Short mmCIF file of C-alpha atoms and ligand atoms in Angstrom, two decimals:
data_model
loop_
_atom_site.label_atom_id
_atom_site.label_comp_id
_atom_site.label_asym_id
_atom_site.label_seq_id
_atom_site.Cartn_x
_atom_site.Cartn_y
_atom_site.Cartn_z
CA MET A 123 94.59 -5.55 139.86
CA THR A 124 92.69 -2.83 141.72
CA THR A 125 89.85 -1.10 139.96
CA PRO A 126 90.76 2.52 139.10
CA VAL A 127 88.95 5.42 140.77
CA TYR A 128 88.77 8.70 138.80
CA GLU A 129 88.44 12.04 140.59
CA ASN A 130 86.82 15.16 139.16
CA PHE A 131 89.02 17.23 136.84
CA ILE A 132 89.23 20.79 138.15
CA ASN A 133 91.68 23.61 137.47
CA GLY A 134 93.95 21.47 135.32
CA HIS A 135 94.24 18.44 137.59
CA PHE A 136 92.34 15.69 139.37
CA LEU A 137 90.76 16.83 142.62
CA LYS A 138 89.57 14.55 145.43
CA ASN A 139 86.06 15.11 146.74
CA GLN A 140 85.32 15.44 150.47
CA SER A 141 82.26 13.21 150.70
CA GLY A 142 84.09 10.10 149.51
CA ASP A 143 81.03 9.24 147.36
CA THR A 144 81.73 7.28 144.21
CA PHE A 145 79.74 5.49 141.53
CA ALA A 146 80.62 2.42 139.47
CA VAL A 147 80.88 2.30 135.69
CA LYS A 148 80.19 -0.99 133.93
CA ASN A 149 81.24 -2.28 130.54
CA PRO A 150 77.87 -2.90 128.83
CA ALA A 151 79.30 -5.82 126.87
CA THR A 152 80.48 -7.73 129.94
CA ASP A 153 78.36 -6.44 132.86
CA GLU A 154 81.62 -5.94 134.81
CA VAL A 155 82.62 -2.85 136.79
CA ILE A 156 85.59 -1.32 134.97
CA TYR A 157 86.24 1.72 137.19
CA TYR A 158 84.76 4.01 139.81
CA VAL A 159 84.27 7.76 139.66
CA GLU A 160 84.04 10.28 142.49
CA VAL A 161 80.83 12.30 142.65
CA ALA A 162 81.17 16.10 142.44
CA ASP A 163 80.14 17.11 145.98
CA GLU A 164 79.70 20.68 147.18
CA PHE A 165 83.44 21.12 147.64
CA ILE A 166 84.09 20.08 144.02
CA GLN A 167 81.21 22.19 142.72
CA ASN A 168 82.55 25.33 144.41
CA ALA A 169 86.06 24.55 143.22
CA ALA A 170 84.77 24.09 139.65
CA ILE A 171 83.17 27.54 139.63
CA GLU A 172 86.29 29.22 141.06
CA SER A 173 88.47 27.33 138.62
CA ALA A 174 86.31 28.29 135.63
CA LYS A 175 86.32 31.95 136.70
CA GLN A 176 90.11 31.96 136.72
CA GLY A 177 90.29 29.95 133.53
CA PHE A 178 87.94 32.37 131.81
CA ALA A 179 90.02 35.38 132.86
CA ALA A 180 93.18 33.87 131.35
CA TRP A 181 91.61 32.37 128.22
CA SER A 182 89.43 35.30 127.23
CA ALA A 183 92.44 37.62 127.49
CA MET A 184 94.22 35.69 124.74
CA THR A 185 93.71 36.61 121.10
CA PRO A 186 91.51 34.31 119.02
CA ILE A 187 94.50 33.22 116.97
CA GLU A 188 96.43 32.23 120.11
CA ARG A 189 93.47 30.20 121.29
CA SER A 190 93.12 28.69 117.84
CA ARG A 191 96.76 27.54 117.80
CA ILE A 192 96.34 25.77 121.15
CA LEU A 193 93.07 24.11 120.16
CA LEU A 194 94.65 22.86 116.93
CA LYS A 195 97.36 21.23 119.03
CA ALA A 196 94.61 19.45 120.99
CA VAL A 197 93.14 18.29 117.68
CA SER A 198 96.50 16.75 116.70
CA ILE A 199 96.75 14.93 120.03
CA LEU A 200 93.18 13.63 119.69
CA ARG A 201 94.05 12.21 116.28
CA GLU A 202 97.37 10.73 117.45
CA ARG A 203 95.57 8.96 120.32
CA ASN A 204 92.63 7.87 118.19
CA ASP A 205 92.90 4.19 119.03
CA GLU A 206 93.41 4.63 122.77
CA LEU A 207 90.42 7.02 122.95
CA ALA A 208 88.26 4.85 120.70
CA LYS A 209 88.88 1.94 123.06
CA VAL A 210 87.71 4.05 126.02
CA GLU A 211 84.49 4.74 124.12
CA VAL A 212 83.95 1.07 123.24
CA LEU A 213 84.41 -0.06 126.85
CA ASP A 214 82.15 2.70 128.22
CA THR A 215 79.35 2.54 125.65
CA GLY A 216 79.38 -1.04 124.30
CA LYS A 217 79.47 0.25 120.71
CA PRO A 218 81.51 -1.63 118.09
CA TRP A 219 85.22 -0.86 117.72
CA GLN A 220 84.77 -0.69 113.95
CA GLU A 221 82.63 2.45 114.48
CA ALA A 222 84.55 4.12 117.31
CA GLU A 223 87.86 3.63 115.52
CA CYS A 224 86.82 5.80 112.57
CA VAL A 225 83.94 7.98 113.83
CA ASP A 226 83.87 8.96 117.49
CA VAL A 227 87.27 10.61 117.97
CA GLU A 228 87.49 11.74 114.36
CA THR A 229 84.18 13.62 114.32
CA GLY A 230 84.97 15.17 117.70
CA ALA A 231 88.38 16.38 116.52
CA ASP A 232 86.87 17.72 113.28
CA VAL A 233 84.53 20.02 115.19
CA ILE A 234 87.26 21.46 117.43
CA GLU A 235 89.40 21.97 114.32
CA TYR A 236 86.53 23.67 112.49
CA PHE A 237 85.81 26.16 115.28
CA ALA A 238 89.50 26.75 115.98
CA GLY A 239 89.83 27.78 112.34
CA LEU A 240 86.69 29.89 112.36
CA ALA A 241 87.16 31.87 115.59
CA PRO A 242 89.92 34.21 114.40
CA ALA A 243 87.73 35.12 111.42
CA GLN A 244 84.74 36.10 113.56
CA VAL A 245 84.25 39.86 113.18
CA GLY A 246 81.92 42.52 114.47
CA GLN A 247 80.49 45.26 112.26
CA GLN A 248 80.77 49.01 112.05
CA GLN A 249 78.44 51.53 110.47
CA MET A 250 78.36 55.31 110.10
CA VAL A 251 75.28 56.98 111.60
CA GLY A 252 75.57 60.57 110.45
CA ASN A 253 78.96 61.81 111.59
CA ASP A 254 78.98 59.36 114.46
CA PHE A 255 79.42 55.63 114.13
CA TYR A 256 79.02 52.44 116.09
CA TYR A 257 80.90 49.19 116.09
CA THR A 258 80.20 45.80 117.62
CA ARG A 259 82.41 43.34 119.42
CA LYS A 260 81.78 39.62 119.71
CA GLU A 261 82.59 38.88 123.33
CA PRO A 262 82.57 35.48 125.03
CA LEU A 263 79.73 34.69 127.43
CA GLY A 264 81.78 33.58 130.45
CA ILE A 265 81.33 30.13 132.00
CA CYS A 266 79.34 27.68 129.88
CA ALA A 267 78.05 24.32 131.09
CA GLY A 268 77.90 21.27 128.88
CA ILE A 269 75.77 18.26 129.86
CA GLY A 270 76.20 15.15 127.77
CA ALA A 271 74.33 11.95 126.89
CA TRP A 272 75.96 8.52 126.88
CA ASN A 273 75.81 7.49 123.22
CA TYR A 274 78.74 9.57 121.87
CA PRO A 275 80.45 10.72 125.08
CA LEU A 276 83.76 12.03 123.72
CA GLN A 277 82.20 13.42 120.56
CA ILE A 278 79.56 15.32 122.56
CA ALA A 279 82.27 16.75 124.86
CA CYS A 280 84.18 17.91 121.75
CA TRP A 281 81.08 19.32 120.03
CA LYS A 282 80.24 21.40 123.08
CA SER A 283 83.74 22.50 124.05
CA GLY A 284 84.92 23.24 120.48
CA PRO A 285 82.81 26.36 119.79
CA ALA A 286 82.69 27.38 123.47
CA LEU A 287 86.47 27.43 123.87
CA ALA A 288 87.17 28.83 120.41
CA ALA A 289 84.97 31.82 121.30
CA GLY A 290 86.93 32.39 124.54
CA ASN A 291 84.60 30.86 127.15
CA ALA A 292 85.42 28.51 130.03
CA VAL A 293 83.51 25.24 130.27
CA ILE A 294 82.29 22.99 133.07
CA PHE A 295 81.27 19.71 131.49
CA LYS A 296 79.21 16.93 133.03
CA PRO A 297 79.27 13.67 131.11
CA SER A 298 76.60 11.02 131.62
CA GLU A 299 77.38 8.91 134.66
CA GLU A 300 77.23 5.86 132.38
CA THR A 301 80.18 7.11 130.30
CA PRO A 302 82.39 9.51 132.26
CA LEU A 303 85.90 8.71 131.01
CA GLY A 304 85.94 10.27 127.52
CA ALA A 305 85.48 13.81 128.89
CA ILE A 306 88.32 13.25 131.42
CA LYS A 307 90.63 12.19 128.58
CA LEU A 308 89.65 15.31 126.65
CA ALA A 309 90.41 17.48 129.70
CA GLU A 310 93.89 15.96 129.96
CA ILE A 311 94.49 16.54 126.25
CA PHE A 312 93.47 20.20 126.49
CA ILE A 313 96.00 20.71 129.31
CA GLU A 314 98.71 18.92 127.34
CA ALA A 315 97.96 21.14 124.33
CA GLY A 316 98.41 24.29 126.42
CA VAL A 317 94.83 25.28 127.29
CA PRO A 318 95.21 27.12 130.63
CA ALA A 319 94.10 25.36 133.81
CA GLY A 320 90.47 26.04 134.66
CA VAL A 321 89.28 26.55 131.09
CA PHE A 322 87.82 23.03 130.76
CA ASN A 323 86.63 21.32 133.94
CA VAL A 324 84.85 17.99 134.29
CA VAL A 325 82.37 17.37 137.10
CA GLN A 326 80.95 13.91 137.63
CA GLY A 327 77.68 12.56 138.87
CA ALA A 328 74.05 11.95 138.00
CA GLY A 329 71.12 14.30 137.42
CA GLU A 330 71.66 16.25 140.67
CA VAL A 331 75.05 17.47 139.48
CA GLY A 332 73.48 18.46 136.13
CA GLN A 333 70.71 20.20 138.03
CA TRP A 334 73.22 22.16 140.08
CA LEU A 335 74.92 23.35 136.88
CA THR A 336 71.67 24.50 135.33
CA ALA A 337 70.69 26.49 138.42
CA ASN A 338 74.08 28.06 139.17
CA PRO A 339 73.96 31.86 138.70
CA ASP A 340 77.65 32.08 137.73
CA ILE A 341 77.01 30.00 134.61
CA GLU A 342 75.86 31.94 131.55
CA LYS A 343 74.82 29.16 129.19
CA VAL A 344 73.88 25.50 129.22
CA SER A 345 74.31 23.28 126.21
CA PHE A 346 72.41 20.06 126.87
CA THR A 347 72.19 16.76 124.98
CA GLY A 348 69.69 14.23 126.24
CA GLU A 349 66.03 13.29 126.43
CA VAL A 350 63.15 15.67 125.78
CA GLY A 351 61.86 15.29 129.35
CA THR A 352 65.23 16.10 130.89
CA GLY A 353 65.63 19.00 128.45
CA LYS A 354 62.42 20.54 129.78
CA LYS A 355 63.74 20.31 133.35
CA VAL A 356 67.06 21.83 132.30
CA MET A 357 65.35 24.72 130.57
CA ALA A 358 63.03 25.40 133.49
CA SER A 359 65.95 25.40 135.90
CA ALA A 360 68.09 27.59 133.61
CA ALA A 361 65.23 30.10 133.47
CA GLY A 362 65.86 30.91 137.14
CA SER A 363 68.97 32.84 136.15
CA LEU A 364 67.91 33.51 132.52
CA LYS A 365 70.68 31.42 131.03
CA ASP A 366 71.08 30.94 127.32
CA VAL A 367 70.28 27.31 126.40
CA THR A 368 71.06 24.96 123.55
CA MET A 369 68.98 21.77 123.54
CA GLU A 370 69.91 18.70 121.49
CA LEU A 371 67.09 16.31 122.28
CA GLY A 372 65.44 13.15 121.05
CA GLY A 373 63.75 12.30 117.77
CA LYS A 374 61.41 9.91 115.98
CA SER A 375 62.55 10.70 112.49
CA PRO A 376 60.87 9.61 109.24
CA LEU A 377 62.57 8.25 106.12
CA LEU A 378 60.40 8.40 102.97
CA VAL A 379 61.21 5.89 100.22
CA PHE A 380 59.45 6.72 96.94
CA ASP A 381 58.83 4.18 94.17
CA ASP A 382 61.53 5.65 91.91
CA ALA A 383 64.20 5.32 94.60
CA ASP A 384 67.27 3.12 94.40
CA VAL A 385 65.82 0.53 96.77
CA SER A 386 69.16 -1.02 97.79
CA GLN A 387 70.48 2.41 98.71
CA ALA A 388 67.34 3.10 100.72
CA VAL A 389 67.76 -0.22 102.55
CA SER A 390 71.37 0.74 103.37
CA ALA A 391 70.16 4.07 104.78
CA ALA A 392 67.40 2.40 106.80
CA MET A 393 69.86 -0.11 108.29
CA LEU A 394 72.45 2.57 109.07
CA GLY A 395 69.74 4.79 110.53
CA ASN A 396 68.46 2.07 112.87
CA PHE A 397 71.28 -0.32 113.68
CA TYR A 398 74.41 1.88 113.76
CA THR A 399 75.57 2.25 117.38
CA GLN A 400 72.97 -0.49 118.10
CA GLY A 401 70.23 2.05 117.44
CA GLU A 402 71.34 4.57 120.05
CA VAL A 403 71.54 7.57 117.73
CA CYS A 404 69.30 10.61 118.17
CA THR A 405 68.72 11.20 114.43
CA ASN A 406 67.72 7.61 113.67
CA CYS A 407 65.02 7.12 111.03
CA THR A 408 62.90 4.83 113.16
CA ARG A 409 59.78 5.41 111.04
CA ILE A 410 60.38 4.13 107.49
CA TYR A 411 57.56 5.00 105.06
CA VAL A 412 57.85 2.93 101.87
CA HIS A 413 55.78 3.48 98.71
CA LYS A 414 53.45 0.52 98.12
CA ASN A 415 54.97 -0.20 94.67
CA VAL A 416 58.42 -0.97 96.14
CA TYR A 417 57.32 -2.14 99.58
CA GLN A 418 57.76 -5.88 99.01
CA GLN A 419 61.14 -5.44 97.33
CA PHE A 420 62.25 -3.16 100.17
CA ILE A 421 61.29 -5.46 103.02
CA ASP A 422 62.63 -8.59 101.26
CA GLU A 423 66.08 -7.02 100.86
CA LEU A 424 65.92 -5.46 104.33
CA LYS A 425 65.16 -8.81 106.00
CA THR A 426 67.85 -10.68 104.07
CA ARG A 427 70.58 -8.15 104.73
CA THR A 428 69.64 -7.74 108.40
CA GLU A 429 69.68 -11.50 109.00
CA GLN A 430 72.88 -12.12 107.01
CA ASN A 431 75.10 -9.09 107.58
CA ILE A 432 74.75 -8.13 111.22
CA ILE A 433 77.34 -9.56 113.59
CA ALA A 434 76.78 -9.07 117.33
CA GLY A 435 79.47 -9.91 119.85
CA ASP A 436 82.47 -8.56 121.77
CA PRO A 437 82.50 -4.93 120.57
CA MET A 438 86.33 -4.90 120.50
CA ASP A 439 86.28 -7.58 117.78
CA PRO A 440 86.75 -5.62 114.53
CA GLU A 441 84.28 -7.93 112.74
CA VAL A 442 81.44 -7.06 115.11
CA ASN A 443 78.99 -4.42 113.83
CA LEU A 444 76.28 -4.57 116.51
CA GLY A 445 77.29 -3.75 120.07
CA ALA A 446 75.64 -3.89 123.48
CA LEU A 447 73.06 -1.39 124.72
CA ILE A 448 74.22 1.01 127.40
CA SER A 449 72.72 -0.74 130.45
CA LYS A 450 70.60 -3.63 131.62
CA LYS A 451 67.85 -1.13 132.42
CA HIS A 452 67.94 0.27 128.90
CA GLN A 453 67.96 -3.24 127.40
CA GLU A 454 64.82 -4.02 129.40
CA LEU A 455 63.19 -0.77 128.24
CA VAL A 456 63.91 -1.56 124.58
CA LEU A 457 62.55 -5.12 125.01
CA SER A 458 59.42 -3.70 126.65
CA TYR A 459 58.83 -1.51 123.57
CA ILE A 460 59.19 -4.62 121.39
CA ASP A 461 56.56 -6.40 123.52
CA LYS A 462 54.29 -3.39 123.12
CA GLY A 463 54.76 -3.48 119.34
CA ILE A 464 53.67 -7.11 119.29
CA SER A 465 50.72 -6.59 121.63
CA GLU A 466 49.49 -3.57 119.62
CA GLY A 467 49.39 -5.67 116.44
CA ALA A 468 52.63 -4.99 114.53
CA THR A 469 54.29 -7.99 112.84
CA LEU A 470 57.89 -8.91 113.61
CA LEU A 471 59.77 -9.24 110.33
CA THR A 472 62.94 -10.24 112.17
CA GLY A 473 64.58 -9.99 115.62
CA GLY A 474 62.64 -9.11 118.75
CA LYS A 475 64.67 -10.79 121.50
CA ALA A 476 67.63 -10.22 123.78
CA LEU A 477 70.86 -11.66 122.44
CA SER A 478 73.65 -13.46 124.23
CA PRO A 479 76.54 -13.75 121.75
CA ALA A 480 79.22 -16.37 122.51
CA SER A 481 81.98 -13.75 122.67
CA ALA A 482 80.03 -11.48 125.07
CA PRO A 483 77.44 -13.66 126.80
CA ASN A 484 76.70 -11.21 129.66
CA GLY A 485 76.29 -8.10 127.51
CA TYR A 486 73.06 -6.12 127.12
CA PHE A 487 72.37 -7.00 123.49
CA VAL A 488 69.09 -6.81 121.59
CA GLU A 489 68.58 -8.40 118.17
CA PRO A 490 68.22 -6.01 115.25
CA THR A 491 64.44 -5.80 115.15
CA ILE A 492 62.12 -4.84 112.29
CA PHE A 493 58.37 -4.39 112.59
CA VAL A 494 56.04 -4.34 109.57
CA ASP A 495 52.26 -3.81 109.42
CA CYS A 496 52.82 -0.79 111.63
CA LYS A 497 50.14 1.86 112.16
CA ASP A 498 50.80 5.53 112.87
CA ASP A 499 49.20 5.42 116.31
CA MET A 500 51.23 2.48 117.68
CA THR A 501 53.53 3.22 120.61
CA ILE A 502 56.59 1.93 118.71
CA VAL A 503 55.83 4.40 115.89
CA LYS A 504 55.25 7.36 118.18
CA GLU A 505 57.88 7.11 120.92
CA GLU A 506 61.67 7.24 120.76
CA ILE A 507 63.00 3.77 121.66
CA PHE A 508 66.76 4.44 121.31
CA GLY A 509 67.58 0.84 120.42
CA PRO A 510 67.80 -1.30 117.25
CA VAL A 511 64.06 -1.26 116.53
CA MET A 512 62.73 -0.15 113.13
CA SER A 513 59.09 0.37 112.19
CA VAL A 514 58.15 0.07 108.49
CA LEU A 515 54.94 1.67 107.18
CA VAL A 516 53.38 1.78 103.71
CA PHE A 517 52.23 4.84 101.76
CA ASP A 518 50.64 5.65 98.44
CA ASP A 519 50.28 9.42 98.19
CA GLU A 520 52.95 12.13 98.53
CA ASP A 521 50.86 14.72 100.39
CA ASP A 522 49.50 12.08 102.72
CA VAL A 523 52.92 10.71 103.65
CA ILE A 524 54.21 14.22 104.34
CA ARG A 525 51.27 14.79 106.68
CA ARG A 526 51.91 11.48 108.44
CA ALA A 527 55.66 12.12 108.71
CA ASN A 528 54.98 15.51 110.34
CA ASP A 529 52.36 14.20 112.76
CA THR A 530 54.67 14.17 115.80
CA HIS A 531 55.82 16.57 118.50
CA LEU A 532 59.43 15.75 117.55
CA GLY A 533 61.37 17.16 114.59
CA LEU A 534 65.02 16.26 114.77
CA ALA A 535 65.74 14.68 111.37
CA ALA A 536 64.13 13.38 108.17
CA GLY A 537 65.17 11.74 104.92
CA VAL A 538 63.88 11.20 101.40
CA PHE A 539 64.92 8.65 98.81
CA THR A 540 63.85 9.42 95.23
CA LYS A 541 65.53 9.95 91.87
CA ASP A 542 63.12 12.79 91.03
CA ILE A 543 65.12 15.90 91.89
CA GLN A 544 62.07 18.17 92.06
CA ARG A 545 60.18 15.81 94.32
CA ALA A 546 63.22 15.42 96.57
CA HIS A 547 63.39 19.13 97.32
CA ARG A 548 59.62 19.68 97.29
CA VAL A 549 59.12 16.98 99.91
CA ILE A 550 62.10 17.80 102.11
CA HIS A 551 61.06 21.49 102.23
CA GLN A 552 57.73 20.41 103.74
CA LEU A 553 59.17 18.07 106.38
CA GLN A 554 59.29 19.62 109.84
CA ALA A 555 62.82 18.63 110.87
CA GLY A 556 66.08 20.44 111.48
CA ILE A 557 68.46 17.88 109.92
CA CYS A 558 67.46 16.47 106.53
CA TRP A 559 69.06 14.13 104.05
CA ILE A 560 68.27 13.44 100.38
CA ASN A 561 69.45 10.04 99.10
CA SER A 562 71.70 9.79 102.15
CA TYR A 563 71.27 9.36 105.89
CA GLY A 564 73.18 10.18 109.04
CA ASN A 565 76.24 12.15 107.88
CA SER A 566 76.90 15.13 110.10
CA PRO A 567 80.04 17.04 109.11
CA ALA A 568 81.39 19.85 111.31
CA GLU A 569 80.41 22.41 108.67
CA MET A 570 76.68 21.55 108.78
CA PRO A 571 74.46 23.03 111.52
CA VAL A 572 72.46 20.38 113.39
CA GLY A 573 69.53 20.68 115.76
CA GLY A 574 65.85 20.02 116.12
CA TYR A 575 62.50 21.53 115.20
CA LYS A 576 59.55 21.32 117.62
CA GLN A 577 60.41 19.51 120.88
CA SER A 578 63.62 18.02 119.48
CA GLY A 579 65.65 21.04 120.38
CA ILE A 580 66.56 24.68 120.56
CA GLY A 581 69.57 26.24 118.86
CA ARG A 582 72.15 24.45 116.76
CA GLU A 583 75.49 22.72 117.09
CA ASN A 584 78.20 22.87 114.42
CA GLY A 585 78.20 25.17 111.41
CA ILE A 586 79.14 28.85 111.41
CA GLU A 587 76.05 30.04 113.31
CA THR A 588 76.99 28.07 116.43
CA LEU A 589 79.96 30.33 117.14
CA ASP A 590 77.54 33.25 117.48
CA HIS A 591 75.67 31.31 120.16
CA TYR A 592 78.84 31.27 122.27
CA THR A 593 79.40 35.02 122.03
CA GLN A 594 77.39 38.08 122.90
CA THR A 595 77.36 41.25 120.85
CA LYS A 596 78.50 44.46 122.47
CA SER A 597 77.48 47.62 120.57
CA ILE A 598 79.64 50.68 121.04
CA TYR A 599 78.42 54.08 119.85
CA VAL A 600 81.15 56.65 119.16
CA GLY A 601 80.26 60.32 119.21
CA MET A 602 82.25 62.40 116.70
CA SER A 603 80.52 65.74 117.25
CA ASN A 604 79.24 67.79 120.18
CA ILE A 605 76.27 66.40 122.06
CA GLU A 606 73.02 68.23 121.33
CA SER A 607 71.30 68.60 124.69
CA PRO A 608 68.20 70.51 125.79
CA PHE A 609 69.63 70.66 129.31
P1 NDP B 248 69.17 11.95 129.69
O1 NDP B 248 68.26 13.09 129.40
O2 NDP B 248 68.72 10.90 130.61
O3 NDP B 248 70.54 12.50 130.29
C1 NDP B 248 71.34 13.44 129.63
C2 NDP B 248 72.27 14.10 130.62
O4 NDP B 248 71.52 14.90 131.53
C3 NDP B 248 73.04 13.11 131.48
O5 NDP B 248 74.34 13.63 131.71
C4 NDP B 248 72.21 13.10 132.76
O6 NDP B 248 72.92 12.66 133.88
C5 NDP B 248 71.83 14.56 132.87
N1 NDP B 248 70.66 14.86 133.70
C6 NDP B 248 69.70 14.02 134.14
N2 NDP B 248 68.78 14.72 134.85
C7 NDP B 248 69.16 16.02 134.84
C8 NDP B 248 68.63 17.23 135.37
N3 NDP B 248 67.49 17.26 136.08
N4 NDP B 248 69.28 18.39 135.15
C9 NDP B 248 70.42 18.41 134.43
N5 NDP B 248 70.99 17.29 133.90
C10 NDP B 248 70.37 16.11 134.09
O7 NDP B 248 69.57 11.38 128.26
P2 NDP B 248 70.40 10.04 127.97
O8 NDP B 248 71.75 10.16 128.57
O9 NDP B 248 69.54 8.87 128.31
O10 NDP B 248 70.60 10.11 126.38
C11 NDP B 248 69.69 9.63 125.46
C12 NDP B 248 68.85 10.77 124.90
O11 NDP B 248 69.69 11.76 124.35
C13 NDP B 248 67.95 10.33 123.78
O12 NDP B 248 66.68 10.91 123.93
C14 NDP B 248 68.62 10.90 122.54
O13 NDP B 248 67.74 11.13 121.49
C15 NDP B 248 69.22 12.15 123.08
N6 NDP B 248 70.33 12.59 122.23
C16 NDP B 248 70.17 13.69 121.42
C17 NDP B 248 71.17 14.10 120.56
C18 NDP B 248 71.01 15.31 119.70
O14 NDP B 248 72.02 15.82 119.23
N7 NDP B 248 69.82 15.79 119.43
C19 NDP B 248 72.43 13.35 120.46
C20 NDP B 248 72.50 12.23 121.37
C21 NDP B 248 71.48 11.86 122.21
P3 NDP B 248 73.04 11.08 134.20
O15 NDP B 248 72.76 10.30 132.97
O16 NDP B 248 74.42 10.93 134.66
O17 NDP B 248 71.99 10.83 135.24
#
């Protein structure tokens, strides 16, 4: 069987590039090339801009309720094809089927559905000013670029296109070159649902293609998901044409477990927030601060459950709950952080090595790894690792642990486990993070705005406020009486 080659998706169909350049995409669980993708060369880039201009003209002329109806059709198709799309995500990312089957497509569809429902209800305002009055219109921005990371490829494409399209914009989306297929599938679904050609285009390639998008003067906004360092480059490049930016960046989020907490629940949260999607989740609580009175109980249960309940292997096996990391390079990076943890004096409670499960011997697996005896200034406690590596720290005093939790340039997420309702709110209000959980961790429904404090991001995704970030306000003053003029 020949290996498929995917072209860029422009103006409602696949379009061949002129350079002939392609890149290979590997299944992280097998190390095998599963398909090739054509790079968006200059010909494709120009075609994408022309296509989006035409798409924008058609789409923005439709009423919000017409757009909503079409997007809701796309939502139905996404849900009908859940299993086929979930499989694409498993093969591209290496994540377990048991997650993709119920999370990746579902949470993407939810967000499109949410914004499709919200857009027709978006209104401007009007106000009398003397006998005159003004009113405002919420108008779409034009062409918006989306640039995605590789951990939730289809979900990220949905989260960026949902509000953008609902508000009447056209989108040019660049997925990560590690995981390009999910966005192509979404593009096909939009066309099938009746979204006009040119409204959602997919360009493929590495950083250079992303860089082109961020610099292009015809693009009004960039919504970026990725690393802090790349985010800085994107923002600097977008500044050249004063584009609006949304930045969903990395984190090093704290989870605080007080001595009145339900310890088993806190262990569940810590495991979910470090080992789900093999640790490749931006909001992960990779710094776990446990009160000294429950520390021993916490780490005993954590070690037992991690060693007994985690099953690594072929991600398509429904029993498997720990998949492969995205690439060999990333596996090596995660292992190098583990080495650093050991050399800087942290103690391995469990894990710490590469894994070669019998059902996926060539995959890029890393054992679920837990460090104890961690200190705040260790590299593993300070830097985002983006793998299944948890650092556990001890605390005694509430004010002190809040200070330690906030002592970072990142501020994506935070969590608190306690049964004391006043302490829960008092503490969470002092934590410098945009996404917070009390006695819970990781849930991110379409209704809830998400985004980072400090260097973890700018702007928000999801929630009502995001729709405003995909529109611009036009104020219109209406004179009702004669103009008073000194001239
Ligand atoms: P990267 O920053 O490496 O890449 C993100 C995207 O940007 C990719 O599509 C990449 O292309 C592209 N890119 C690379 N260089 C440039 C450039 N100069 N200009 C424009 N685009 C560019 O992130 P990862 O893909 O490695 O994703 C992991 C990171 O994403 C982690 O830090 C994680 O925390 C963060 N993340 C944040 C989330 C949030 O909501 N806050 C959610 C998910 C992940 P290519 O990869 O093809 O080279």
